[in-house]
């Protein structure tokens, strides 16, 4: 950026950046009970008829027997596994009956004073902007040194890829003309050979490069570089 925040600019100690404050004139209403529970037992609830207060929800399975290899001296006293109390299936419920809970109509929660606009609010503080000494703008990005060479760093696992006829120009017409004189001629010749069933120039070049690579690897195996 052309401008940056001034690192030496500090927020004044008396700067107030809180847009709202608690109303100092507000007070909690007298009937506001902060200790009231949020939920209470439903005073209108009635225990259903037929509720079995003395029956537990789970009982020992009366049909279960101790395994034949159970040794009380080693395994302890055997207890039958628990199952759902069959008496509770036909009853509205078993065990101690408790009133369901409902939201307390008197519950208001903790009281907080309302917010009002802060008369001392000055807005969000931001450091002043100063010129960026490291800012640089290239007004002529197209002005470059003449190019005498161009290189490609490629990684491919597919054969038959050839790059040639590299042209750098700012003229679309020059590019089209160069393509007609170079790429188009090779493309048409390659297409004709492929239609005739003969191997094209790409296949020839790929085969040559593959043979050259194999020769280099053989040479490396014989005389590895240190």
Coordinates of N, CA and C in Angstrom, one line a residue, residues 36-140:
X36 N -34.8 -16.8 41.8 CA -35.9 -17.7 41.4 C -35.4 -18.8 40.5
X37 N -35.8 -20.0 40.7 CA -35.4 -21.1 39.9 C -36.0 -21.0 38.5
X38 N -35.3 -21.4 37.5 CA -35.8 -21.4 36.1 C -36.9 -22.4 35.9
X39 N -36.8 -23.5 36.6 CA -37.8 -24.6 36.4 C -38.4 -25.0 37.8
X40 N -39.6 -25.2 37.9 CA -40.3 -25.7 39.1 C -41.2 -26.9 38.9
X41 N -41.6 -27.6 39.9 CA -42.5 -28.7 39.8 C -43.9 -28.2 39.4
X42 N -44.5 -28.9 38.5 CA -45.8 -28.5 38.1 C -46.8 -28.7 39.2
X43 N -47.4 -27.6 39.7 CA -48.3 -27.7 40.9 C -49.6 -28.4 40.5
X44 N -49.9 -28.4 39.2 CA -51.2 -28.9 38.7 C -51.1 -30.4 38.3
X45 N -49.9 -31.0 38.4 CA -49.7 -32.4 38.0 C -50.3 -33.3 39.1
X46 N -50.9 -34.4 38.6 CA -51.5 -35.4 39.5 C -50.9 -36.8 39.1
X47 N -50.6 -37.5 40.2 CA -50.1 -38.9 39.9 C -51.1 -39.7 39.3
X48 N -50.7 -40.4 38.1 CA -51.7 -41.2 37.4 C -52.3 -42.4 38.3
X49 N -53.5 -42.7 38.1 CA -54.1 -43.8 38.8 C -53.5 -45.1 38.4
X50 N -53.2 -45.9 39.4 CA -52.6 -47.2 39.2 C -51.1 -47.2 39.2
X51 N -50.5 -46.1 39.6 CA -49.0 -46.0 39.7 C -48.5 -46.9 40.8
X52 N -47.5 -47.7 40.5 CA -47.0 -48.7 41.5 C -45.8 -48.1 42.2
X53 N -46.0 -47.4 43.3 CA -44.9 -46.7 44.1 C -43.9 -47.7 44.6
X54 N -44.4 -48.9 45.0 CA -43.5 -49.8 45.7 C -42.8 -50.8 44.7
X55 N -43.1 -50.7 43.5 CA -42.5 -51.6 42.5 C -41.3 -51.0 41.8
X56 N -40.1 -51.7 41.9 CA -38.9 -51.1 41.2 C -39.0 -51.3 39.7
X57 N -38.3 -50.4 39.0 CA -38.3 -50.5 37.5 C -37.6 -51.8 37.0
X58 N -36.6 -52.3 37.7 CA -35.8 -53.4 37.3 C -35.9 -54.5 38.5
X59 N -36.0 -55.7 38.1 CA -36.0 -56.8 39.1 C -35.1 -57.9 38.6
X60 N -34.7 -58.8 39.6 CA -33.8 -59.9 39.2 C -34.7 -60.9 38.4
X61 N -34.1 -61.5 37.4 CA -34.8 -62.5 36.5 C -35.0 -63.8 37.3
X62 N -36.3 -64.0 37.6 CA -36.7 -65.2 38.4 C -36.4 -66.5 37.7
X63 N -36.2 -66.5 36.4 CA -36.0 -67.8 35.7 C -34.5 -68.1 35.5
X64 N -33.6 -67.1 35.9 CA -32.2 -67.3 35.7 C -31.6 -68.2 36.8
X65 N -30.7 -69.0 36.5 CA -30.0 -69.9 37.4 C -28.5 -69.7 37.3
X66 N -27.8 -70.0 38.4 CA -26.3 -69.8 38.4 C -25.7 -70.8 37.5
X67 N -24.7 -70.5 36.8 CA -23.9 -71.4 35.9 C -23.4 -72.6 36.7
X68 N -23.4 -73.7 36.0 CA -23.0 -75.0 36.7 C -21.5 -74.9 37.3
X69 N -20.7 -74.1 36.6 CA -19.3 -74.0 37.1 C -19.1 -72.8 38.1
X70 N -20.2 -72.2 38.6 CA -20.0 -71.1 39.4 C -19.6 -71.5 40.8
X71 N -18.5 -70.9 41.3 CA -17.9 -71.3 42.6 C -18.0 -70.0 43.5
X72 N -18.9 -70.1 44.5 CA -19.1 -68.9 45.3 C -17.9 -68.5 46.1
X73 N -17.0 -69.5 46.4 CA -15.8 -69.2 47.2 C -14.9 -68.4 46.3
X74 N -14.8 -68.7 45.0 CA -13.9 -68.0 44.1 C -14.6 -66.8 43.4
X75 N -15.9 -67.0 43.0 CA -16.6 -66.0 42.2 C -17.5 -65.1 43.0
X76 N -17.7 -65.4 44.3 CA -18.6 -64.6 45.1 C -20.0 -65.0 45.0
X77 N -20.9 -64.3 45.7 CA -22.3 -64.7 45.7 C -22.9 -64.4 44.3
X78 N -23.6 -65.4 43.7 CA -24.2 -65.2 42.4 C -25.5 -64.4 42.5
X79 N -25.7 -63.5 41.6 CA -26.9 -62.7 41.6 C -27.5 -62.8 40.2
X80 N -28.8 -63.0 40.1 CA -29.5 -63.1 38.9 C -29.4 -61.8 38.1
X81 N -29.4 -61.8 36.8 CA -29.3 -60.5 36.1 C -30.7 -59.8 36.2
X82 N -30.6 -58.5 36.0 CA -31.8 -57.6 36.1 C -32.5 -57.6 34.8
X83 N -33.9 -57.6 34.9 CA -34.7 -57.4 33.7 C -35.8 -56.4 34.1
X84 N -36.5 -55.9 33.1 CA -37.6 -54.9 33.3 C -38.7 -55.6 34.1
X85 N -39.2 -54.9 35.1 CA -40.2 -55.4 36.0 C -41.5 -55.6 35.1
X86 N -41.9 -56.9 35.0 CA -43.1 -57.2 34.2 C -44.4 -56.5 34.7
X87 N -44.4 -56.2 36.0 CA -45.6 -55.5 36.5 C -45.8 -54.1 36.0
X88 N -44.6 -53.5 35.6 CA -44.6 -52.1 35.2 C -45.2 -52.0 33.7
X89 N -45.2 -53.1 33.0 CA -45.7 -53.0 31.6 C -47.1 -52.6 31.5
X90 N -47.9 -53.1 32.4 CA -49.4 -52.8 32.4 C -49.7 -51.6 33.2
X91 N -48.8 -51.0 34.0 CA -49.1 -49.9 34.9 C -48.6 -48.6 34.2
X92 N -49.1 -47.5 34.6 CA -48.6 -46.2 34.0 C -47.2 -45.8 34.5
X93 N -46.7 -46.5 35.5 CA -45.4 -46.2 36.0 C -45.1 -47.0 37.3
X94 N -43.7 -47.0 37.6 CA -43.3 -47.7 38.8 C -42.3 -46.8 39.6
X95 N -42.1 -47.1 40.8 CA -41.2 -46.4 41.6 C -41.7 -45.1 42.2
X96 N -40.8 -44.3 42.7 CA -41.3 -43.0 43.3 C -41.8 -42.1 42.3
X97 N -43.0 -41.6 42.4 CA -43.6 -40.6 41.5 C -43.1 -39.2 41.8
X98 N -42.7 -38.5 40.8 CA -42.3 -37.1 41.0 C -43.0 -36.2 40.0
X99 N -43.4 -35.0 40.4 CA -44.0 -34.1 39.6 C -43.1 -33.7 38.4
X100 N -43.7 -33.6 37.2 CA -42.8 -33.0 36.1 C -42.5 -31.6 36.4
X101 N -41.5 -31.1 35.8 CA -41.1 -29.7 36.0 C -41.6 -28.9 34.8
X102 N -41.9 -27.6 35.1 CA -42.3 -26.6 34.1 C -41.5 -25.4 34.3
X103 N -41.5 -24.5 33.3 CA -40.7 -23.3 33.4 C -41.4 -22.4 34.4
X104 N -40.6 -21.8 35.3 CA -41.1 -20.9 36.3 C -41.6 -19.6 35.7
X105 N -42.9 -19.3 35.8 CA -43.4 -18.0 35.2 C -42.8 -16.8 35.9
X106 N -42.2 -17.0 37.1 CA -41.7 -15.9 37.8 C -40.2 -15.7 37.6
X107 N -39.6 -16.6 36.8 CA -38.2 -16.6 36.5 C -37.8 -15.4 35.6
X108 N -36.9 -14.6 36.0 CA -36.4 -13.5 35.1 C -34.9 -13.5 34.9
X109 N -34.2 -14.3 35.7 CA -32.7 -14.4 35.5 C -32.0 -13.2 36.2
X110 N -30.7 -13.1 35.9 CA -29.9 -12.0 36.5 C -30.3 -10.7 35.8
X111 N -30.4 -9.7 36.6 CA -30.8 -8.4 36.1 C -29.5 -7.6 35.7
X112 N -29.7 -7.0 34.5 CA -28.6 -6.1 34.0 C -29.2 -4.8 33.6
X113 N -28.5 -3.7 33.9 CA -29.0 -2.4 33.5 C -29.0 -2.3 32.0
X114 N -30.0 -1.5 31.5 CA -30.0 -1.3 30.0 C -28.9 -0.5 29.5
X115 N -28.6 -0.6 28.2 CA -27.5 0.1 27.6 C -28.0 1.4 27.1
X116 N -27.2 2.5 27.1 CA -27.5 3.8 26.5 C -26.3 4.3 25.8
X117 N -26.5 5.2 24.8 CA -25.4 5.7 24.1 C -24.4 6.4 25.0
X118 N -23.1 6.2 24.8 CA -22.1 6.7 25.6 C -21.8 8.2 25.2
X119 N -22.1 9.1 26.0 CA -21.9 10.5 25.7 C -20.4 10.9 25.4
X120 N -19.5 10.1 25.9 CA -18.1 10.4 25.7 C -17.5 9.6 24.6
X121 N -18.3 8.9 23.8 CA -17.8 8.1 22.7 C -17.3 8.9 21.6
X122 N -16.0 8.6 21.2 CA -15.4 9.3 20.1 C -15.3 8.5 18.8
X123 N -15.7 7.3 18.8 CA -15.6 6.5 17.6 C -14.4 5.5 17.7
X124 N -14.3 4.7 16.8 CA -13.2 3.7 16.7 C -11.9 4.4 16.4
X125 N -10.9 4.2 17.3 CA -9.6 4.8 17.1 C -8.8 4.1 16.1
X126 N -8.2 4.8 15.2 CA -7.3 4.2 14.2 C -6.0 5.1 14.1
X127 N -4.9 4.5 14.0 CA -3.6 5.3 13.9 C -3.7 6.1 12.6
X128 N -3.0 7.2 12.6 CA -2.9 8.0 11.4 C -2.1 7.2 10.3
X129 N -2.4 7.6 9.1 CA -1.7 7.0 7.9 C -0.5 7.8 7.5
X130 N 0.6 7.1 7.2 CA 1.8 7.8 6.7 C 2.2 7.1 5.4
X131 N 3.0 7.9 4.6 CA 3.5 7.3 3.4 C 4.4 6.0 3.6
X132 N 4.2 5.0 2.8 CA 5.0 3.8 2.9 C 6.3 4.0 2.2
X133 N 7.4 4.0 3.0 CA 8.7 4.2 2.4 C 9.2 3.1 1.5
X134 N 8.6 1.9 1.7 CA 8.9 0.7 0.9 C 8.0 0.6 -0.4
X135 N 7.1 1.5 -0.6 CA 6.2 1.4 -1.7 C 6.9 1.6 -3.0
X136 N 6.7 0.8 -4.0 CA 7.2 0.9 -5.3 C 6.2 0.6 -6.3
X137 N 6.0 1.4 -7.3 CA 5.1 1.2 -8.4 C 5.8 1.2 -9.7
X138 N 5.7 0.1 -10.4 CA 6.4 0.1 -11.7 C 5.4 0.7 -12.8
X139 N 5.7 1.9 -13.2 CA 4.8 2.5 -14.2 C 5.0 2.0 -15.6
X140 N 6.0 1.3 -15.8 CA 6.3 0.7 -17.2 C 6.6 -0.8 -17.1

